[in-house]
PDB file of C-alpha atoms in Angstrom:
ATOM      1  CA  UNK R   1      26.570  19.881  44.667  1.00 96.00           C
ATOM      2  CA  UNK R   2      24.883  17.289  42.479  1.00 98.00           C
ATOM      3  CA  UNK R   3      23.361  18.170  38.858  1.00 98.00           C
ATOM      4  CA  UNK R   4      20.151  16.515  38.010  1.00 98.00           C
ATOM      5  CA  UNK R   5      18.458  15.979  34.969  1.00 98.00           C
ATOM      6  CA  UNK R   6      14.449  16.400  35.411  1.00 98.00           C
ATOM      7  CA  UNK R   7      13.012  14.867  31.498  1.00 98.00           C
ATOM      8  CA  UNK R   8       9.384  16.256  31.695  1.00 98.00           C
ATOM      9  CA  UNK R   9       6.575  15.760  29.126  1.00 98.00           C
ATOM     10  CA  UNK R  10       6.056  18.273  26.900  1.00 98.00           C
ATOM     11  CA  UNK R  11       2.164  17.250  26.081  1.00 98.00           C
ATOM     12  CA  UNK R  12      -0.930  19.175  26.893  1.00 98.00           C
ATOM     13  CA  UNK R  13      -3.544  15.893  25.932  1.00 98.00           C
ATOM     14  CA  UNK R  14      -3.589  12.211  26.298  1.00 98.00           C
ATOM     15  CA  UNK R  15      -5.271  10.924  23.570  1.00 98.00           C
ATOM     16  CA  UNK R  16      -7.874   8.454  24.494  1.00 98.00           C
ATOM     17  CA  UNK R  17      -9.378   4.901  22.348  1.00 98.00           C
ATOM     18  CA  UNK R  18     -11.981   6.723  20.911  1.00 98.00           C
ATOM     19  CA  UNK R  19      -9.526   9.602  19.784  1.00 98.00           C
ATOM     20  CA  UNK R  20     -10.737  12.386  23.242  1.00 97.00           C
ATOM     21  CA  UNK R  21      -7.550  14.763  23.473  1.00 98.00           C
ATOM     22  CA  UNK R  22      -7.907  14.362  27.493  1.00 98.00           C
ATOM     23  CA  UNK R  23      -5.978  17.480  28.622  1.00 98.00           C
ATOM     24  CA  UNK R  24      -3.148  16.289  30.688  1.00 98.00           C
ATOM     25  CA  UNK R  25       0.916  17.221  31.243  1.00 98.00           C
ATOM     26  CA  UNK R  26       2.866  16.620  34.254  1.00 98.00           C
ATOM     27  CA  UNK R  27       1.468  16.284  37.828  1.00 98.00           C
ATOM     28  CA  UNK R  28       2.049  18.428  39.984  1.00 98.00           C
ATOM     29  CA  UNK R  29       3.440  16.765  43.047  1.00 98.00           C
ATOM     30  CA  UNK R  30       5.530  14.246  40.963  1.00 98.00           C
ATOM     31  CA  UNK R  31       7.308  17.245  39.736  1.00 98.00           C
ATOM     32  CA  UNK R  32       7.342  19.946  42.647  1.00 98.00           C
ATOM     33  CA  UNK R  33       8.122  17.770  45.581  1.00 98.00           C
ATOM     34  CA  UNK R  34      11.628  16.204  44.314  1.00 98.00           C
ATOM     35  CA  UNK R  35      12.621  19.631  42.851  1.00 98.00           C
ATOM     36  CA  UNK R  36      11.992  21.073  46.417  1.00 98.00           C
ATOM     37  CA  UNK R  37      13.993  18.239  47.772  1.00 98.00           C
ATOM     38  CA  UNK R  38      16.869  17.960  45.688  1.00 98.00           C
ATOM     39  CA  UNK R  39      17.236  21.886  45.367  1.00 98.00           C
ATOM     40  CA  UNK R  40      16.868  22.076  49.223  1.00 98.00           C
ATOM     41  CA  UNK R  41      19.554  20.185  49.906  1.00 98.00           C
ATOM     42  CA  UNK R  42      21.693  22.233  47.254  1.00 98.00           C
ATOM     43  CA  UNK R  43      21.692  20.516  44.520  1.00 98.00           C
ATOM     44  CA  UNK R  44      20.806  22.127  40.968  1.00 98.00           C
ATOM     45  CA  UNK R  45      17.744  20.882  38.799  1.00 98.00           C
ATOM     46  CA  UNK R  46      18.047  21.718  35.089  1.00 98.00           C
ATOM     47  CA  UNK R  47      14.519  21.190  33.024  1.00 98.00           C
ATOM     48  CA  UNK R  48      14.331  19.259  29.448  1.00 98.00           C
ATOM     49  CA  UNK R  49      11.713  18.401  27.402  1.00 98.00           C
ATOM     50  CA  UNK R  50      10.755  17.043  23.809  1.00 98.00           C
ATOM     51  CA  UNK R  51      11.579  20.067  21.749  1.00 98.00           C
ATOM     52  CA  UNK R  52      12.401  22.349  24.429  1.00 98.00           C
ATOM     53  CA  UNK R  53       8.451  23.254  25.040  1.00 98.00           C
ATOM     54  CA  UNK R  54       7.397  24.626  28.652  1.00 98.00           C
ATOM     55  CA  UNK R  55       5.851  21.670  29.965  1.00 98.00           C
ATOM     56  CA  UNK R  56       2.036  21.846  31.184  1.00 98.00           C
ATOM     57  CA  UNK R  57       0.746  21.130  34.571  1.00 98.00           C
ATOM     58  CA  UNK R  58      -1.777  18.723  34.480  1.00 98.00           C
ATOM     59  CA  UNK R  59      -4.639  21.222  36.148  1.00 97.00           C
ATOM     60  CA  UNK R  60      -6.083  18.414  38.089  1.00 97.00           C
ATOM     61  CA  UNK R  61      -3.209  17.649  40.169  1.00 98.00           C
ATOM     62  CA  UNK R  62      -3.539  20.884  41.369  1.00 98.00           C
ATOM     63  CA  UNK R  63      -7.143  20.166  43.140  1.00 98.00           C
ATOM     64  CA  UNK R  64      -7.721  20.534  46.481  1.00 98.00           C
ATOM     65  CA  UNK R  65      -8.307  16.727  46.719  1.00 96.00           C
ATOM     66  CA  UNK R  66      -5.283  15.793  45.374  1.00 97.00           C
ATOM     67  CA  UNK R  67      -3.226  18.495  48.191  1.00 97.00           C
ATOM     68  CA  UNK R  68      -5.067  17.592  51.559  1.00 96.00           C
ATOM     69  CA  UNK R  69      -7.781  20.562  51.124  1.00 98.00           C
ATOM     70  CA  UNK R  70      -7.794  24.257  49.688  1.00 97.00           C
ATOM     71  CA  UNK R  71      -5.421  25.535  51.506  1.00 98.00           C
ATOM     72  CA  UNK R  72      -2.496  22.508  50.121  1.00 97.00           C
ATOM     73  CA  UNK R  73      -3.924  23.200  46.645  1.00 97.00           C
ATOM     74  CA  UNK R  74      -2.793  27.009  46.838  1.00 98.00           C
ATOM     75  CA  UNK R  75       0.547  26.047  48.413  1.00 98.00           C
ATOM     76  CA  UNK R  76       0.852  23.513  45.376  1.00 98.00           C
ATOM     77  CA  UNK R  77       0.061  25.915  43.022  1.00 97.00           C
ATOM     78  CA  UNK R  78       2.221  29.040  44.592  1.00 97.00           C
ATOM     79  CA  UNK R  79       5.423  26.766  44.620  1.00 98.00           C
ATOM     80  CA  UNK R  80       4.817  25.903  41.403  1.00 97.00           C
ATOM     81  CA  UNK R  81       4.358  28.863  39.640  1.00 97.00           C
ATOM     82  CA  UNK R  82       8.051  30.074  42.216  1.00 97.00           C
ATOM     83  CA  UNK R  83      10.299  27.349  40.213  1.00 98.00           C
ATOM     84  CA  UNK R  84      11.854  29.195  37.062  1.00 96.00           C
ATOM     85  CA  UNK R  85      13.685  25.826  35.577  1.00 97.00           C
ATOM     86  CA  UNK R  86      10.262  24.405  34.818  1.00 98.00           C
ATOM     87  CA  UNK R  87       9.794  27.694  32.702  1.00 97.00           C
ATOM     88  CA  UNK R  88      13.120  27.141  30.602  1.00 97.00           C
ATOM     89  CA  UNK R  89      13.478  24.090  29.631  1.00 98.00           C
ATOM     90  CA  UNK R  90      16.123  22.832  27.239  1.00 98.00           C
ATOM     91  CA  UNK R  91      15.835  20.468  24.347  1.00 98.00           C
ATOM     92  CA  UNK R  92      15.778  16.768  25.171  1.00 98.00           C
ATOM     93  CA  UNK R  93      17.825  16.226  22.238  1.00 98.00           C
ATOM     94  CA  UNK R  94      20.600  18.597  22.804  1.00 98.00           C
ATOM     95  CA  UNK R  95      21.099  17.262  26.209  1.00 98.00           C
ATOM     96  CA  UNK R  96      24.649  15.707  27.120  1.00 98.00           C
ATOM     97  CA  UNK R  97      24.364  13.040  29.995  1.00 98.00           C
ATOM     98  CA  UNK R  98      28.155  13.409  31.606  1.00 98.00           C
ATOM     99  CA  UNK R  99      27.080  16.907  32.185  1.00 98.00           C
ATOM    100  CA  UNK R 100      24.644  15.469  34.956  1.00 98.00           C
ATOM    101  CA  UNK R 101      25.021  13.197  38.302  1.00 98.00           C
ATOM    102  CA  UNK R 102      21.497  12.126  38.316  1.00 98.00           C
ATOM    103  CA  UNK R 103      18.257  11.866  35.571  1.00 98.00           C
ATOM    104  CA  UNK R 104      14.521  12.026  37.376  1.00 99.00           C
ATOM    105  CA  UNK R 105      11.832  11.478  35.464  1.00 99.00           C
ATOM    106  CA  UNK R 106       8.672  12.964  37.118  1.00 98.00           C
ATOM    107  CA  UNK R 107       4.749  11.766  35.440  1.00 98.00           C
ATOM    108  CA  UNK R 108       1.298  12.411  34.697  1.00 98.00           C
ATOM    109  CA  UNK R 109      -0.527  11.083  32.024  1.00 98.00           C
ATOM    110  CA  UNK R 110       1.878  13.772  29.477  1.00 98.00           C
ATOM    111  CA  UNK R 111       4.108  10.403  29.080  1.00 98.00           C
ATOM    112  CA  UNK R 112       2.197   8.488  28.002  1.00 98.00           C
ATOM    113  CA  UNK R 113       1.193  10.552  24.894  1.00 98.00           C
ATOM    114  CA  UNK R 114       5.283  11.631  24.089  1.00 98.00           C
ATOM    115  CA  UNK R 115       8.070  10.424  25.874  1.00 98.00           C
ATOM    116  CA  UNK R 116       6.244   6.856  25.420  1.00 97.00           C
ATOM    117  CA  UNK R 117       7.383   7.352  21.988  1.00 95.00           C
ATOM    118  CA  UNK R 118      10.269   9.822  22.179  1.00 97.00           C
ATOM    119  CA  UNK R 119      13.542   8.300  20.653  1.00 95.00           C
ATOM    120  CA  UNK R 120      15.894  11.159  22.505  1.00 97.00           C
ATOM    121  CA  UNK R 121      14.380   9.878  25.483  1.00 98.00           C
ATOM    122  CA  UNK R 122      14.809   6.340  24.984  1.00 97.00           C
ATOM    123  CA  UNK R 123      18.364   7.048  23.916  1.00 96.00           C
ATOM    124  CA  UNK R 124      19.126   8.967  27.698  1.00 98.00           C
ATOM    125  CA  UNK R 125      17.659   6.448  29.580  1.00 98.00           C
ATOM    126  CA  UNK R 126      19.337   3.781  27.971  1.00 97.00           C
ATOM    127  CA  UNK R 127      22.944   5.666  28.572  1.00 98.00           C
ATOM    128  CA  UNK R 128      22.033   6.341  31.687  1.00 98.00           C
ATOM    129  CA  UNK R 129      21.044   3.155  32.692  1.00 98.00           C
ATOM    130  CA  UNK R 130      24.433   2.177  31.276  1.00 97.00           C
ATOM    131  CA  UNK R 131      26.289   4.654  32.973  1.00 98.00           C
ATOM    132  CA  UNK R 132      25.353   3.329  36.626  1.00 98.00           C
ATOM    133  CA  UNK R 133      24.144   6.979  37.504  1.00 98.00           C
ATOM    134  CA  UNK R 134      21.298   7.244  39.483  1.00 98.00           C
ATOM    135  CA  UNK R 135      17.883   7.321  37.471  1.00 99.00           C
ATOM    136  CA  UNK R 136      14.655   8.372  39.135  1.00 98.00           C
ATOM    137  CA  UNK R 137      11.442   7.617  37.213  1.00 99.00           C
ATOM    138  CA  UNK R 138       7.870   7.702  38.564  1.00 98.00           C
ATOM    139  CA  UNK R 139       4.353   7.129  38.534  1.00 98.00           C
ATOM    140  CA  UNK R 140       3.656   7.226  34.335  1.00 98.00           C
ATOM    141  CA  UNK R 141       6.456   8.486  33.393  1.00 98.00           C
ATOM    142  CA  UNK R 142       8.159   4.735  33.181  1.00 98.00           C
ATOM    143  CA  UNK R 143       5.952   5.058  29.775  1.00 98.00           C
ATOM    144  CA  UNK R 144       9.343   6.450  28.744  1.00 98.00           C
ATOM    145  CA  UNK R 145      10.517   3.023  29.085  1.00 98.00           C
ATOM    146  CA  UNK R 146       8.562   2.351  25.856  1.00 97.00           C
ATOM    147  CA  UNK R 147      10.859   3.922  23.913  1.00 96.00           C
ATOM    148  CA  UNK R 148      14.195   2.329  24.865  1.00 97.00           C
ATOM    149  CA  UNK R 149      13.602  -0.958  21.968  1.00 94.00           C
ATOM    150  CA  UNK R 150      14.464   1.047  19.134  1.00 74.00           C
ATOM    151  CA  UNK R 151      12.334   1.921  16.171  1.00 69.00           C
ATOM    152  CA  UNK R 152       9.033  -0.425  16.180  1.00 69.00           C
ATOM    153  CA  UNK R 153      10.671  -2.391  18.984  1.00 71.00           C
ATOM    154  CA  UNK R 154      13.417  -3.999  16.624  1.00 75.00           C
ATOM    155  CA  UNK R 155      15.738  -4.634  19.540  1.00 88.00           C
ATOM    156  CA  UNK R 156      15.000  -5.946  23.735  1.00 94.00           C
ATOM    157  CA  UNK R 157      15.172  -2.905  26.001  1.00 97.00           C
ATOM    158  CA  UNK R 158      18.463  -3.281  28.300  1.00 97.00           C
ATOM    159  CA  UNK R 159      15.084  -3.088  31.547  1.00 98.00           C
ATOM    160  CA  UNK R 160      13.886  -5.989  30.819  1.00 97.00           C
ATOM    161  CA  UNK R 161      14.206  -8.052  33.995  1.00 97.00           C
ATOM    162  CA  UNK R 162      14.702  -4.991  36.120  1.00 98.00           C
ATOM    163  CA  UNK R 163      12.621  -4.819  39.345  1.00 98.00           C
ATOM    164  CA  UNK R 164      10.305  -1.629  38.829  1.00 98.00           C
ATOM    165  CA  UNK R 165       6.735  -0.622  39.507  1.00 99.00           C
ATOM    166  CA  UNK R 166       4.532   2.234  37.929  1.00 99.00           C
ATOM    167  CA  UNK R 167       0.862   3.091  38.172  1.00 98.00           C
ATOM    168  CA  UNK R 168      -1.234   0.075  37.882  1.00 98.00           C
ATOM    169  CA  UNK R 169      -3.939  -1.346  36.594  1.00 98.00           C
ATOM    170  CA  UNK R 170      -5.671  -0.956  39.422  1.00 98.00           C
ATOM    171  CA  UNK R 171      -5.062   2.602  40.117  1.00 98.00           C
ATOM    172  CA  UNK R 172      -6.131   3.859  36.765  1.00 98.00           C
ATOM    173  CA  UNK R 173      -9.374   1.471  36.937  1.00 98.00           C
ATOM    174  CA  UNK R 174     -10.106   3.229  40.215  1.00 98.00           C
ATOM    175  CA  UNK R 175      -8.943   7.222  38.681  1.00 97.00           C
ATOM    176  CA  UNK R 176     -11.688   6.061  36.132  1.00 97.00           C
ATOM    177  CA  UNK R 177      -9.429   5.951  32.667  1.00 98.00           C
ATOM    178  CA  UNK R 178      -9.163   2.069  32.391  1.00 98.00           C
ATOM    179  CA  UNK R 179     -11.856   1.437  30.173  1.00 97.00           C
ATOM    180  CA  UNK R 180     -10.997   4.636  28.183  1.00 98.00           C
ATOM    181  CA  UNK R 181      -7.426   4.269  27.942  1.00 98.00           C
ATOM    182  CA  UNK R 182      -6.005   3.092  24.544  1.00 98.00           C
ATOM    183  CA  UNK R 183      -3.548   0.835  26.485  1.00 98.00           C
ATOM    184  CA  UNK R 184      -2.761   0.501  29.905  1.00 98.00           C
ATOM    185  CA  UNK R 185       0.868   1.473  31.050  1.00 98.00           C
ATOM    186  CA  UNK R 186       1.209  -1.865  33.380  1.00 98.00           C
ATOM    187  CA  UNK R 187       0.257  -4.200  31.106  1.00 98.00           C
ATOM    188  CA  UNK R 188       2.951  -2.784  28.150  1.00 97.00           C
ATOM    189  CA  UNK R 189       5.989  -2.591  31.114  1.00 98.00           C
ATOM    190  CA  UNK R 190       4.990  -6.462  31.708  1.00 98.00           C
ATOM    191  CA  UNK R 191       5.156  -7.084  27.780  1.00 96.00           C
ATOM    192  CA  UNK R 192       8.653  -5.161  27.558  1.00 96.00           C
ATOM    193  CA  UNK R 193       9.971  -7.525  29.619  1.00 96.00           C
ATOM    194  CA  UNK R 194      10.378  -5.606  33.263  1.00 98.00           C
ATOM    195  CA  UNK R 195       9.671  -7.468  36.998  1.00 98.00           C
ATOM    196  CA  UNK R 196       6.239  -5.402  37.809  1.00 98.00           C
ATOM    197  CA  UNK R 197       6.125  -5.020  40.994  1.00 98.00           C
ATOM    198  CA  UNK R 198       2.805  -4.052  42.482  1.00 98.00           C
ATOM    199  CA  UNK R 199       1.890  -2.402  45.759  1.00 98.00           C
ATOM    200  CA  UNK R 200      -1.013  -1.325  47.399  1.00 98.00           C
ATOM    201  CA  UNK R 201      -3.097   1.164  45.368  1.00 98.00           C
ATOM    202  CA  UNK R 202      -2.241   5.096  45.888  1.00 98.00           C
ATOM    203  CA  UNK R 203       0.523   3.880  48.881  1.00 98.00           C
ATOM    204  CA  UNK R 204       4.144   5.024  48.478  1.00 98.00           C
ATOM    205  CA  UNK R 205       5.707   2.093  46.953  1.00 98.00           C
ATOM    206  CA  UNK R 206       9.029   2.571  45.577  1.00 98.00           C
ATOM    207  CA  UNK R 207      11.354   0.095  44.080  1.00 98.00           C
ATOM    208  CA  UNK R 208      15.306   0.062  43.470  1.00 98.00           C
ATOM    209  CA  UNK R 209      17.270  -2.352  40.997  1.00 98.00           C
ATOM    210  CA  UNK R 210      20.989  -1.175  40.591  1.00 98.00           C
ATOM    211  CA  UNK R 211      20.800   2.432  39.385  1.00 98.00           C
ATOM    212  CA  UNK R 212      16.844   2.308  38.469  1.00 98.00           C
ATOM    213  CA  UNK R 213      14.836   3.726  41.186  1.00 98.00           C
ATOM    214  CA  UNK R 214      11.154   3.602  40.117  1.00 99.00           C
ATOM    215  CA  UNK R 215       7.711   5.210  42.359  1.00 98.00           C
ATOM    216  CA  UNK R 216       4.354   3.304  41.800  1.00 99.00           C
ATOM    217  CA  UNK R 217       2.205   6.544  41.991  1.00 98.00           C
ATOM    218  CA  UNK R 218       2.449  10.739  43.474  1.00 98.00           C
ATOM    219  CA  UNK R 219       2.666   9.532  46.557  1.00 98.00           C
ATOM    220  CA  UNK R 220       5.999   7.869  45.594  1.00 98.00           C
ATOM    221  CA  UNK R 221       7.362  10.766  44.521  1.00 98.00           C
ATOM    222  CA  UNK R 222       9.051  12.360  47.546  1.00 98.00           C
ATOM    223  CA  UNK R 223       9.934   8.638  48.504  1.00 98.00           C
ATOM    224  CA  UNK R 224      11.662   8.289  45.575  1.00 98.00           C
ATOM    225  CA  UNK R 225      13.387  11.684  45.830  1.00 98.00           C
ATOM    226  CA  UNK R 226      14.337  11.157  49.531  1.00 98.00           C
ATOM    227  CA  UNK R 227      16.101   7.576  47.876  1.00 98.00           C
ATOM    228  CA  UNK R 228      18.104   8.767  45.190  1.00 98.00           C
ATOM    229  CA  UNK R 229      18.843  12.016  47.534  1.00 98.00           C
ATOM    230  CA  UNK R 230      21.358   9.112  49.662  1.00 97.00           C
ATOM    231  CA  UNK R 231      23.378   8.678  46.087  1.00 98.00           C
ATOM    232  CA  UNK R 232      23.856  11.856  45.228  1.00 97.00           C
ATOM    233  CA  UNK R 233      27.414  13.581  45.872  1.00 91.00           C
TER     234      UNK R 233
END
């Protein structure tokens, strides 16, 4: 039995260029799916987020056309509202890495208005990048990565040169926020130094460099469970 770290966002809004509090948090199916498939195979998911705040699911990622019709957007929803760690969070800060196997890092647009920025966060991924265990992030949530230079990016961040991929360019011009976004999250990973590495738009794409496992978009997410799932004790 493996313990695993989920770091969620603990923001309700994504604050857009002209200064629209978008509501946002995390998505649904970046979340849900790797819980279900890490706890299914009896493993034990512990919640943390910036201060300890229940996160926020992003209501859109509930939608019918994001679950293959009404009937996936109710399951979505019912299994969601079924998983009690995502209710009682701890506080990023207070968290102690040897006391887990494994760190996911499920997105949304929540990281890139917090964890982008987050210094506890930056902190945990950079031990745990260190420590060689395995480290799941997807989707937005490498945002997160933002945060591993130290304060106004005084030092390099220990990924740059990893292979990883996020959500693209691309995919956010085509989810319609590219033109109201105040920066786009490819376009900073590429200036931080990382290897983007770009798939096809909204196809599982996942990418693994060492202990950094990284999924381009949702439908990464179970990929990238299903990967780091192999690692796990």
């Amino acid at each position: 039995m493996a313990r695993i770290l989920f770091v969620l966002t603990g923001a309700t809004h994504w604050t857009l260029a002209d200064g629209t509090a978008h509501p946002t948090g995390f998505w649904a199916e970046e979340a849900v799916v790797p819980y279900r498939t890490f706890t299914e195979a009896g493993h034990v998911v512990t919640v943390a987020t910036p201060g300890g705040v229940v996160p926020a699911v992003d209501r859109a990622s509930l939608a019918p056309e994001f679950n293959g019709g009404e009937e996936g957007a109710a399951a979505m929803a019912d299994e969601l509202t079924k998983i009690t760690a995502f209710q009682h969070p701890v506080t990023l800060a207070d968290v102690a890495l040897d006391d887990y196997d494994a760190v996911f890092y499920p997105g949304g647009h929540g990281p890139m208005e917090d964890l982008s920025a987050d210094a506890d966060s930056g902190a945990l991924l950079n031990a745990a990048l260190a420590s060689g265990k395995p480290l799941g992030i997807v989707c937005h949530a490498p945002a997160a990565l933002l945060a591993t230079t130290g304060p106004d990016g005084a030092v390099p961040s220990p990924f740059a040169g990893y292979r990883v991929t996020a959500f693209t360019n691309a995919e956010e011009t085509q989810a319609g926020f590219a033109d109201k976004a105040r920066w786009l999250l490819q376009d900073r990973l590429v200036r931080l130094g990382v290897d983007f590495q770009e798939g096809a738009p909204w196809a599982p794409h996942t990418v693994s460099d060492r202990n950094l496992h990284t999924g381009q978009n949702p439908a990464s997410a179970g990929p990238l469970a299903a990967e780091i799932l192999k690692l796990l004790p």
